[in-house]
Amino acid sequence: MSAQVIPLPRKEPSLAPILSLTATAMNAVNAVILDRMQSEIPLIPALAGHLISGGGKRMRPMLTLAGAELIGYQGTRHHKLAAAVEFIHTATLLHDDVVDGSDMRRGKAAANIIFGNPATVLVGDFLFTRSFELMVEDGSLKVLKILSNASSVISEGEVDQLTAQRQIETSEERYLSIISSKTAALFAAASRIAAVVAERGEAEEQALDDYGRNLGIAFQLVDDALDYSSDTAEMGKDRGDDFREGKMTLPVILAYARGTEEERNFWRAAIAGHRTSDADLAHAVELIQSHDAVNATRERARHFAQRAIDALSIFPATKAREAMVEAAQFAVSRGY
Amino acid sequence: MSAQVIPLPRKEPSLAPILSLTATAMNAVNAVILDRMQSEIPLIPALAGHLISGGGKRMRPMLTLAGAELIGYQGTRHHKLAAAVEFIHTATLLHDDVVDGSDMRRGKAAANIIFGNPATVLVGDFLFTRSFELMVEDGSLKVLKILSNASSVISEGEVDQLTAQRQIETSEERYLSIISSKTAALFAAASRIAAVVAERGEAEEQALDDYGRNLGIAFQLVDDALDYSSDTAEMGKDRGDDFREGKMTLPVILAYARGTEEERNFWRAAIAGHRTSDADLAHAVELIQSHDAVNATRERARHFAQRAIDALSIFPATKAREAMVEAAQFAVSRGY
């Protein structure tokens, strides 16, 4: 089953401008990443490299780099810090895959499948400690505070998500709180530190933080929508993973809220783990479509993306700002 | 089977003096630990509290506190930092229990058994991030560097240990390198930071680092010896865990090195995981005893404990120094 393609009235938004804006600096960041994931223990670069060289959009370090372009920062301190941000994210992905028992990540077998859970947990820890070493080398206590706090909020969000799993009564508010912690906190911190290293004022810091945070929420909302509307190739993970894991994402929350009593009985059983066949997934997608819950999720995403875009209004209208605006539009439109 | 008790020619060394030396400050550290393991997500304090309130010797924060007493530090900064050290250690224990599939820890069911692997991994991450938040609050980049580096070395050591698991050819040198990383690095860092917050010179820092590092090696050696000589109650973990997990600890390395070809065949099969019955464990203990490998391991520990003690010689002969000397003697004698 695939969503009907409705042509948008304007040109398709794309990541191309932000990718081009940050391409040179991203090469420097990638060099730091490759250098700092090394270790004398061969399993470490083997496992870390499996995930890191396996692609991924490098969205979070890209936010640091784009923010630096936006405010005209001339130095190079943000390269190491952007690498630190990506290491935090990579550590989180490795631990997520263990926690979820994932089979696939970024279109190939997940690290836990190839290397086992023990190695995946421990190399995640390693990348996390490397990330802190990079921050300490930079030496800004303000950056350290922002990123250590974000890391703490992320792990609280991960535990909160685990607690909400298989809980059909999870509300939209609780869901928003979870994705604000587990996803948006790092988007916000990654953006904010660009203004910190450039020693701009609090207003610029806050604007970048707001941009990143709202973009992160929009991004996660669309990811969660795509799990009920896209195919494996598009997501690089198994479609229906959220469904089978009993994750209470917004499409399910809305379909349940808008459903008949009979439909709610289906959702209760499904989220409890008693409906996991392909036919059950197809039925779930059908219910979600019938209540327009994927589109409603995208609409919520559009709201946050618009807030992200408006947060940039304090900056002059440069090519950098245009690229960041288009990145936020892309976050909502992708997969359509 | 239990080791024959040989009365020592002097009074039994004990932790009592170092416990008494650090008791008041440890109350302050425990208050920080209890306060900072809280979260609005109830699962976090529930899981963290299961391990943290489950006892444990608080050896690592005790080293920070004893070091501060030794050099006459008057402030309170080390309370938060000692709590940070304990959080790093607690995070490591939680992840270790997932990696090893442990059943017991500190004499009761391990967190992974009660709360499951996913929650245990994520709450470990949470405690780790909290530890960094505490260090950042303290604000010393020097302390941050020491503890972030130690954390990174620990996780490399954990991966290295995993790589050596079930590898019968692991040498004593490789084993020493692993325990230096996974255990002694945090003992060293915990001791060293006492001199850093007190702003003493490099000589005092290095002496405390040497004390902690050698003590840590001695401690781990004796832990590994006890797994082949003590019962469950004494260790708070299942006797024979190392054997069944195919861990190459020194008693096995020595019994294998000193063994006949027939014995070596047994060890090859056992470490590969093909000899896991109680009778196999009894046979392993027998072989280890017949080659005096537990005593040899204790002798190695005595060597490192002596180096720890001698590192303290640059400090005046105070009650604090006596207590730290006796702690090192205790590390070797415990379980006899």
XYZ file of C-alpha atoms in Angstrom, chain B residues 15-324:
310
model
C 38.285 -1.122 55.910
C 37.143 0.230 59.290
C 39.746 3.038 59.523
C 39.071 4.394 56.002
C 35.314 4.056 56.529
C 35.583 6.030 59.745
C 37.904 8.615 58.133
C 35.394 9.314 55.370
C 32.085 8.681 57.161
C 30.921 12.283 57.535
C 31.849 13.280 54.008
C 30.306 10.065 52.676
C 26.968 11.126 54.136
C 27.203 14.295 52.075
C 28.129 12.247 48.974
C 25.206 9.889 49.548
C 22.882 12.877 49.793
C 24.131 14.084 46.385
C 23.733 10.583 44.922
C 20.166 10.250 46.189
C 19.257 13.742 45.054
C 20.738 13.433 41.571
C 19.412 10.004 40.687
C 15.891 11.464 40.870
C 13.827 12.091 37.765
C 10.215 12.734 36.853
C 10.317 9.373 35.090
C 9.618 6.994 38.012
C 11.425 4.039 36.441
C 14.745 5.909 36.715
C 14.990 6.265 40.516
C 13.360 2.827 40.919
C 15.997 1.075 38.844
C 18.960 3.205 39.912
C 17.890 2.931 43.544
C 17.703 -0.860 43.331
C 21.429 -0.978 42.649
C 22.561 2.099 44.571
C 20.662 1.378 47.779
C 21.664 -2.274 47.437
C 24.881 -1.514 49.224
C 28.193 -1.712 47.527
C 31.354 -0.542 49.148
C 31.480 2.930 47.573
C 35.193 2.227 47.146
C 35.714 4.767 44.368
C 34.110 7.831 45.996
C 35.821 6.755 49.216
C 39.165 7.178 47.443
C 38.285 10.760 46.535
C 37.264 11.483 50.118
C 40.272 9.760 51.674
C 42.623 11.587 49.285
C 41.065 14.885 50.328
C 41.617 13.988 54.001
C 45.190 12.941 53.257
C 46.100 16.337 51.834
C 43.982 18.365 54.245
C 41.515 19.771 51.705
C 38.999 21.978 53.521
C 36.342 22.569 50.856
C 33.308 20.558 49.733
C 33.723 20.445 45.939
C 34.828 16.837 46.139
C 31.398 15.724 47.389
C 29.737 16.298 44.019
C 32.728 14.867 42.189
C 32.776 11.741 44.337
C 29.074 11.287 43.508
C 29.948 11.710 39.811
C 32.577 8.977 40.159
C 30.046 6.628 41.777
C 27.530 7.342 38.976
C 30.134 6.398 36.354
C 30.764 3.178 38.254
C 27.048 2.444 38.679
C 26.400 3.029 34.973
C 29.206 0.597 34.188
C 27.778 -2.057 36.529
C 24.332 -1.786 34.943
C 25.772 -2.190 31.447
C 28.063 -4.999 32.624
C 25.090 -6.921 33.965
C 23.332 -6.610 30.601
C 26.481 -7.612 28.717
C 27.128 -10.613 30.972
C 23.461 -11.561 31.405
C 24.090 -11.535 35.170
C 21.572 -13.042 37.563
C 22.857 -11.519 40.790
C 24.624 -8.350 41.898
C 25.491 -7.360 45.443
C 23.680 -10.371 46.865
C 20.330 -9.771 45.190
C 18.738 -10.127 41.776
C 20.523 -7.954 39.197
C 18.641 -4.949 37.753
C 18.436 -6.558 34.301
C 16.571 -9.526 35.796
C 14.002 -7.332 37.543
C 13.661 -4.440 35.108
C 14.815 -6.030 31.845
C 17.750 -5.236 29.582
C 16.220 -2.223 27.776
C 15.522 -0.236 30.951
C 18.876 -1.243 32.432
C 20.801 0.006 29.382
C 18.904 3.299 29.307
C 19.104 4.038 33.036
C 22.847 3.304 32.818
C 23.024 5.971 30.123
C 21.057 8.335 32.316
C 23.438 7.915 35.271
C 26.364 8.451 32.976
C 24.956 11.735 31.681
C 24.121 12.797 35.244
C 27.702 12.169 36.199
C 28.838 14.594 33.501
C 26.313 17.171 34.601
C 27.775 17.028 38.129
C 31.300 17.519 36.794
C 30.220 20.416 34.598
C 28.563 22.043 37.610
C 31.840 21.793 39.476
C 33.367 23.613 36.531
C 36.969 22.388 36.565
C 38.129 21.568 33.043
C 41.040 19.678 34.536
C 38.708 17.388 36.480
C 36.488 17.022 33.422
C 39.470 15.979 31.356
C 40.601 13.396 33.916
C 37.168 11.847 34.344
C 36.107 11.952 30.677
C 39.385 10.315 29.733
C 38.942 7.676 32.444
C 35.410 6.984 31.192
C 36.675 6.506 27.679
C 39.450 4.173 28.841
C 36.919 2.163 30.892
C 34.677 1.601 27.900
C 37.658 0.601 25.752
C 38.617 -1.866 28.495
C 35.106 -3.279 28.553
C 35.166 -3.854 24.800
C 38.645 -5.359 25.069
C 37.429 -7.750 27.775
C 34.536 -8.767 25.534
C 36.968 -9.435 22.700
C 39.155 -11.606 24.949
C 36.186 -13.599 26.233
C 36.382 -17.304 25.313
C 39.914 -16.747 23.922
C 42.073 -19.313 25.700
C 45.297 -17.766 24.374
C 44.808 -14.524 26.327
C 48.101 -13.650 28.045
C 48.709 -12.280 31.529
C 49.880 -9.029 29.882
C 46.637 -8.674 27.942
C 44.659 -9.430 31.107
C 46.573 -6.762 33.045
C 45.920 -4.274 30.268
C 42.189 -5.056 30.411
C 41.845 -4.670 34.189
C 44.023 -1.547 34.137
C 41.460 -0.030 31.785
C 38.157 -1.387 32.995
C 38.832 -1.100 36.753
C 42.024 0.720 37.684
C 41.481 3.802 35.476
C 38.520 4.932 37.588
C 40.303 4.141 40.881
C 43.210 6.308 39.649
C 41.008 9.168 38.488
C 38.897 9.106 41.680
C 42.057 9.454 43.772
C 43.751 12.033 41.568
C 40.889 14.525 41.547
C 41.244 14.999 45.318
C 44.615 16.670 44.669
C 43.178 18.609 41.725
C 40.339 20.256 43.678
C 42.801 21.026 46.494
C 45.105 22.615 43.867
C 48.163 20.682 44.989
C 51.056 20.149 42.640
C 51.621 17.496 40.008
C 53.613 15.315 42.449
C 50.640 14.909 44.805
C 48.298 14.302 41.876
C 50.590 11.652 40.481
C 51.078 9.954 43.853
C 47.330 9.702 44.400
C 46.878 8.478 40.826
C 49.526 5.794 41.403
C 47.897 4.780 44.672
C 44.465 4.437 43.095
C 45.654 2.683 39.953
C 47.685 0.041 41.788
C 44.941 -0.445 44.354
C 42.441 -0.920 41.532
C 44.569 -3.605 39.905
C 45.012 -5.368 43.261
C 41.292 -5.166 43.912
C 40.355 -6.677 40.569
C 42.945 -9.440 40.888
C 41.477 -10.480 44.229
C 37.915 -10.265 42.871
C 38.952 -12.592 40.084
C 40.688 -14.936 42.545
C 37.574 -15.019 44.753
C 35.447 -16.211 41.853
C 37.352 -19.502 42.129
C 37.577 -19.645 45.907
C 34.571 -18.097 47.634
C 30.872 -18.752 47.924
C 27.945 -16.678 46.693
C 27.249 -14.920 49.972
C 30.779 -13.618 50.184
C 30.937 -12.163 46.678
C 27.334 -11.106 46.242
C 27.434 -12.714 42.840
C 27.231 -16.265 41.598
C 30.420 -18.159 42.146
C 31.731 -19.516 38.881
C 30.218 -16.709 36.779
C 33.604 -15.932 35.233
C 34.083 -19.634 34.458
C 30.732 -20.076 32.751
C 31.099 -16.819 30.819
C 34.493 -17.929 29.514
C 36.281 -14.920 31.021
C 40.063 -15.201 30.856
C 41.018 -14.073 34.350
C 44.419 -14.639 35.905
C 43.616 -17.843 37.866
C 42.615 -19.487 34.585
C 45.512 -18.003 32.629
C 47.966 -19.398 35.188
C 46.291 -22.802 35.552
C 46.304 -23.130 31.759
C 49.943 -22.030 31.468
C 51.038 -24.436 34.215
C 48.756 -27.288 33.155
C 49.441 -30.597 31.411
C 48.263 -31.102 27.846
C 45.241 -32.982 29.150
C 44.381 -30.150 31.510
C 44.827 -27.642 28.724
C 42.319 -29.590 26.652
C 39.839 -29.244 29.508
C 40.448 -25.480 29.698
C 40.093 -25.069 25.932
C 36.714 -26.787 26.035
C 35.613 -24.965 29.190
C 36.540 -21.476 28.012
C 34.878 -22.217 24.660
C 31.684 -22.869 26.633
C 31.501 -26.669 26.395
C 32.066 -27.416 30.123
C 29.566 -25.530 32.243
C 28.208 -28.040 34.777
C 28.784 -27.824 38.532
C 31.132 -30.805 38.211
C 33.103 -28.931 35.546
C 33.362 -25.918 37.826
C 34.523 -28.143 40.685
C 37.151 -29.643 38.377
C 38.272 -26.161 37.326
C 38.640 -25.094 40.953
C 40.606 -28.274 41.629
C 43.015 -27.604 38.758
C 43.428 -23.991 39.840
C 44.201 -25.108 43.398
C 46.587 -27.831 42.257
C 48.668 -25.221 40.407
C 48.374 -22.740 43.266
C 46.845 -20.264 40.825
C 44.575 -18.520 43.350
C 47.506 -17.911 45.675
C 49.645 -16.780 42.754
C 46.908 -14.332 41.781
C 46.840 -13.041 45.356
C 50.617 -12.694 45.236
C 50.319 -10.551 42.124
C 47.707 -8.489 43.964
C 50.062 -8.094 46.932
C 52.700 -6.677 44.581
C 50.352 -3.996 43.270
C 48.982 -3.229 46.744
C 52.548 -2.680 47.920
C 53.167 -0.267 45.045
C 49.975 1.561 46.045
C 51.190 1.816 49.632
C 54.657 3.017 48.651
C 53.187 5.712 46.397
C 51.843 7.346 49.568
C 55.334 7.835 51.005
C 55.507 11.464 49.850
C 52.682 12.303 52.275
C 53.201 12.808 56.041
C 52.407 9.826 58.269
C 48.905 10.807 59.367
C 45.865 8.823 60.426
C 44.553 9.329 56.889
C 47.636 7.761 55.373
C 47.448 4.828 57.784
C 43.835 4.256 56.838
C 44.705 4.271 53.123
